[in-house]
Short mmCIF file of C-alpha atoms in Angstrom, two decimals:
data_model
loop_
_atom_site.label_atom_id
_atom_site.label_comp_id
_atom_site.label_asym_id
_atom_site.label_seq_id
_atom_site.Cartn_x
_atom_site.Cartn_y
_atom_site.Cartn_z
CA ASP A 1 -16.37 -36.53 44.37
CA GLN A 2 -14.01 -36.68 47.34
CA GLN A 3 -13.90 -33.10 48.57
CA VAL A 4 -11.62 -33.85 51.53
CA LYS A 5 -8.71 -36.21 51.11
CA GLN A 6 -6.19 -37.68 53.47
CA ASN A 7 -3.72 -39.32 51.15
CA SER A 8 -1.78 -41.22 53.78
CA PRO A 9 -3.78 -44.13 55.17
CA SER A 10 -1.17 -44.74 57.84
CA LEU A 11 1.73 -43.08 59.61
CA SER A 12 4.20 -44.52 62.08
CA VAL A 13 6.43 -42.39 64.33
CA GLN A 14 8.63 -42.86 67.36
CA GLU A 15 7.54 -41.66 70.76
CA GLY A 16 8.75 -38.13 71.40
CA ARG A 17 9.03 -37.22 67.73
CA ILE A 18 6.70 -35.06 65.69
CA SER A 19 3.66 -36.52 63.93
CA ILE A 20 2.42 -34.63 60.88
CA LEU A 21 -0.94 -35.57 59.43
CA ASN A 22 -1.99 -34.01 56.17
CA CYS A 23 -5.32 -33.15 54.61
CA ASP A 24 -6.28 -31.60 51.27
CA TYR A 25 -9.62 -30.20 50.18
CA THR A 26 -11.10 -29.09 46.90
CA ASN A 27 -14.15 -27.03 47.87
CA SER A 28 -13.16 -23.39 48.32
CA MET A 29 -16.45 -22.76 50.14
CA PHE A 30 -15.20 -24.64 53.18
CA ASP A 31 -14.41 -22.13 55.90
CA TYR A 32 -13.97 -24.20 59.02
CA PHE A 33 -11.84 -27.25 59.59
CA LEU A 34 -11.71 -29.75 62.41
CA TRP A 35 -9.56 -32.69 63.42
CA TYR A 36 -11.02 -35.69 65.19
CA LYS A 37 -9.34 -38.67 66.78
CA LYS A 38 -10.99 -42.06 66.79
CA TYR A 39 -10.15 -45.12 68.83
CA PRO A 40 -11.57 -48.53 67.85
CA ALA A 41 -15.18 -49.09 68.89
CA GLU A 42 -15.55 -45.46 69.97
CA GLY A 43 -16.98 -42.40 68.29
CA PRO A 44 -14.66 -39.68 66.99
CA THR A 45 -13.42 -37.21 69.60
CA PHE A 46 -12.95 -33.57 68.72
CA LEU A 47 -9.31 -32.46 68.91
CA ILE A 48 -8.78 -29.04 67.43
CA SER A 49 -10.26 -26.72 64.85
CA ILE A 50 -9.35 -23.74 62.73
CA SER A 51 -11.30 -21.06 60.97
CA SER A 52 -10.35 -20.05 57.46
CA ILE A 53 -9.47 -16.56 58.69
CA LYS A 54 -6.51 -18.04 60.55
CA ASP A 55 -3.47 -19.95 59.41
CA LYS A 56 -2.52 -21.55 62.70
CA ASN A 57 -4.20 -22.73 65.87
CA GLU A 58 -2.39 -24.31 68.78
CA ASP A 59 -3.66 -26.29 71.75
CA GLY A 60 -1.03 -27.95 73.89
CA ARG A 61 0.78 -30.60 71.89
CA PHE A 62 -1.56 -30.14 68.92
CA THR A 63 -1.17 -27.48 66.24
CA VAL A 64 -3.20 -27.16 63.08
CA PHE A 65 -1.87 -25.23 60.10
CA LEU A 66 -4.03 -24.01 57.25
CA ASN A 67 -2.76 -23.01 53.82
CA LYS A 68 -5.81 -21.66 52.01
CA SER A 69 -4.07 -21.00 48.73
CA ALA A 70 -2.96 -24.62 48.58
CA LYS A 71 -6.22 -25.89 50.10
CA HIS A 72 -4.15 -27.85 52.53
CA LEU A 73 -4.12 -28.31 56.27
CA SER A 74 -1.98 -30.31 58.59
CA LEU A 75 -2.05 -31.46 62.18
CA HIS A 76 1.21 -31.50 64.12
CA ILE A 77 1.54 -33.49 67.33
CA VAL A 78 4.65 -32.72 69.36
CA PRO A 79 5.85 -34.70 71.19
CA SER A 80 4.02 -37.79 70.06
CA GLN A 81 2.93 -40.26 72.72
CA PRO A 82 1.84 -43.90 72.43
CA GLY A 83 -1.65 -42.87 73.59
CA ASP A 84 -1.94 -40.76 70.45
CA SER A 85 -2.17 -43.95 68.39
CA ALA A 86 -5.58 -43.74 66.73
CA VAL A 87 -7.26 -42.89 63.44
CA TYR A 88 -7.29 -39.16 62.74
CA PHE A 89 -10.01 -37.64 60.59
CA CYS A 90 -9.86 -34.26 58.96
CA GLY A 91 -13.27 -32.59 58.58
CA ALA A 92 -14.37 -29.50 56.72
CA LEU A 93 -17.59 -27.53 56.58
CA LYS A 94 -19.27 -24.46 55.21
CA GLY A 95 -20.26 -22.45 58.22
CA GLY A 96 -23.37 -20.46 58.82
CA LEU A 97 -26.88 -21.07 59.91
CA SER A 98 -27.72 -23.09 56.81
CA GLY A 99 -26.11 -26.14 58.25
CA SER A 100 -22.83 -27.52 59.45
CA ARG A 101 -22.55 -30.89 57.77
CA LEU A 102 -19.03 -32.12 58.12
CA THR A 103 -17.27 -33.58 55.14
CA PHE A 104 -14.56 -35.95 56.29
CA GLY A 105 -11.44 -37.39 54.80
CA GLU A 106 -10.79 -41.11 54.80
CA GLY A 107 -8.69 -40.99 57.95
CA THR A 108 -5.05 -41.66 58.77
CA GLN A 109 -4.03 -44.40 61.19
CA LEU A 110 -1.29 -43.00 63.43
CA THR A 111 0.90 -45.44 65.32
CA VAL A 112 3.31 -44.05 67.90
CA ASN A 113 5.92 -46.59 68.85
CA PRO A 114 7.41 -46.57 72.36
CA GLY B 1 -22.46 -34.57 81.94
CA ALA B 2 -23.47 -37.55 79.84
CA GLY B 3 -22.26 -37.70 76.29
CA VAL B 4 -24.08 -38.77 73.17
CA SER B 5 -25.47 -42.27 73.53
CA GLN B 6 -26.56 -44.65 70.82
CA SER B 7 -28.41 -47.94 70.87
CA PRO B 8 -28.02 -50.71 70.08
CA SER B 9 -24.24 -50.84 70.00
CA ASN B 10 -24.38 -53.78 67.60
CA LYS B 11 -27.15 -54.99 65.34
CA VAL B 12 -27.15 -58.02 63.07
CA THR B 13 -30.12 -58.31 60.76
CA GLU B 14 -31.18 -60.32 57.77
CA LYS B 15 -31.37 -58.74 54.36
CA GLY B 16 -34.82 -57.31 53.74
CA LYS B 17 -35.64 -56.59 57.38
CA ASP B 18 -36.20 -53.11 58.78
CA VAL B 19 -33.96 -51.70 61.51
CA GLU B 20 -34.24 -48.74 63.80
CA LEU B 21 -31.22 -47.02 65.33
CA ARG B 22 -31.50 -44.63 68.24
CA CYS B 23 -29.50 -41.57 69.24
CA ASP B 24 -29.76 -39.64 72.47
CA PRO B 25 -27.85 -36.36 72.16
CA ILE B 26 -26.19 -34.34 74.86
CA SER B 27 -28.84 -32.56 76.89
CA GLY B 28 -29.48 -29.07 75.56
CA HIS B 29 -27.90 -29.69 72.17
CA THR B 30 -30.31 -28.52 69.51
CA ALA B 31 -28.42 -29.77 66.46
CA LEU B 32 -28.15 -33.49 65.75
CA TYR B 33 -26.31 -35.23 62.93
CA TRP B 34 -26.19 -38.75 61.51
CA TYR B 35 -23.13 -40.11 59.73
CA ARG B 36 -22.03 -43.54 58.69
CA GLN B 37 -18.70 -45.21 58.15
CA SER B 38 -18.61 -48.14 55.80
CA LEU B 39 -15.70 -50.59 55.89
CA GLY B 40 -12.57 -48.92 54.58
CA GLN B 41 -14.36 -45.64 54.00
CA GLY B 42 -14.39 -42.27 55.65
CA LEU B 43 -17.27 -40.75 57.54
CA GLU B 44 -20.23 -39.98 55.32
CA PHE B 45 -22.87 -37.38 56.22
CA LEU B 46 -26.47 -38.62 56.14
CA ILE B 47 -28.81 -36.02 57.66
CA TYR B 48 -28.95 -33.30 60.28
CA PHE B 49 -31.66 -31.86 62.50
CA GLN B 50 -32.04 -28.41 63.93
CA GLY B 51 -34.62 -28.96 66.63
CA ASN B 52 -37.18 -31.34 65.16
CA SER B 53 -36.78 -30.25 61.56
CA ALA B 54 -34.38 -31.72 59.05
CA PRO B 55 -33.35 -28.99 56.59
CA ASP B 56 -30.74 -31.16 54.91
CA LYS B 57 -31.62 -34.73 53.94
CA SER B 58 -29.33 -34.77 50.95
CA GLY B 59 -26.98 -37.35 52.38
CA LEU B 60 -29.55 -40.11 52.75
CA PRO B 61 -28.42 -42.76 50.25
CA SER B 62 -31.90 -43.94 49.23
CA ASP B 63 -35.57 -43.64 50.09
CA ARG B 64 -35.19 -46.71 52.30
CA PHE B 65 -33.51 -44.42 54.80
CA SER B 66 -35.49 -42.05 56.99
CA ALA B 67 -34.94 -40.25 60.26
CA GLU B 68 -37.03 -38.38 62.71
CA ARG B 69 -36.51 -36.41 65.87
CA THR B 70 -39.23 -35.65 68.33
CA GLY B 71 -39.19 -33.33 71.29
CA GLY B 72 -35.94 -31.83 70.10
CA SER B 73 -34.04 -34.66 71.70
CA VAL B 74 -33.93 -38.34 70.75
CA SER B 75 -33.60 -39.24 67.09
CA THR B 76 -34.21 -42.50 65.29
CA LEU B 77 -32.72 -43.54 61.97
CA THR B 78 -34.79 -46.17 60.19
CA ILE B 79 -33.55 -48.34 57.35
CA GLN B 80 -36.23 -50.29 55.54
CA ARG B 81 -35.63 -53.47 53.56
CA THR B 82 -31.98 -53.54 54.54
CA GLN B 83 -29.36 -54.49 51.98
CA GLN B 84 -25.86 -55.81 52.52
CA GLU B 85 -24.37 -52.50 51.41
CA ASP B 86 -26.09 -50.88 54.39
CA SER B 87 -23.62 -52.63 56.68
CA ALA B 88 -21.63 -49.89 58.39
CA VAL B 89 -21.10 -48.09 61.66
CA TYR B 90 -23.79 -45.46 62.08
CA LEU B 91 -22.62 -42.47 64.11
CA CYS B 92 -24.68 -39.76 65.70
CA ALA B 93 -23.32 -36.38 66.76
CA SER B 94 -24.77 -33.32 68.42
CA SER B 95 -23.82 -29.70 68.95
CA TRP B 96 -25.30 -26.77 70.85
CA ARG B 97 -26.71 -25.40 67.64
CA VAL B 98 -25.96 -25.61 63.96
CA SER B 99 -23.71 -22.56 64.17
CA ASN B 100 -21.54 -24.25 66.81
CA TYR B 101 -19.23 -26.28 64.67
CA GLU B 102 -17.79 -28.65 67.24
CA GLN B 103 -19.81 -31.81 67.00
CA TYR B 104 -19.68 -34.44 69.74
CA PHE B 105 -20.03 -38.00 68.60
CA GLY B 106 -21.61 -41.05 70.14
CA PRO B 107 -19.94 -44.48 70.09
CA GLY B 108 -21.90 -45.61 67.06
CA THR B 109 -24.08 -48.57 66.12
CA ARG B 110 -22.41 -51.31 64.13
CA LEU B 111 -24.97 -52.67 61.68
CA THR B 112 -24.33 -55.95 59.90
CA VAL B 113 -26.76 -57.11 57.24
CA THR B 114 -26.42 -60.80 56.43
#
């Protein structure tokens, strides 16, 4: 049962353009969402997060949008840079003191071409 | 300060042998998580610790897998009688506490069972 899905295994964009990475989830109990970036041979690096009480969170070139009714979130990177080329994982969790196990999507390989 | 460290970075073992993977979390982080990423798969939750206790072991794939954490710091993940399907990258993450949702990942241990 894949509760978090990233349907695009790869995405290629030109430097300076917008990258949009998508993520869908099925568990309505998820109330916190995070995006991680992963380079080869390294652990995932936290990028940006959003609580379910918000629909948008922005941090520099990165913006995450959450559409709770559609159970969909997206990560926008503007402008895209070659250094953004990495695998991006969407993660979701049920918050609270009972535990914060992250459920991840399969990842999307972003390639930004110079 | 130092990030999450894991050892060894690579481990090749024969089927049927036991292996032990180590994680050293960020100093002061009370919550510690183990995940794994099999080839072509997303990140899969295994177990988490709050302090030395493991309230959620539901992600461990079989009773050959066990983990412990002593002194509220270092954790070891042990896989007994390894099988080829255990081959994966094993990732450790830590956070200040379970209610802090941003988890910081180590570089991972690549386990290959031959």
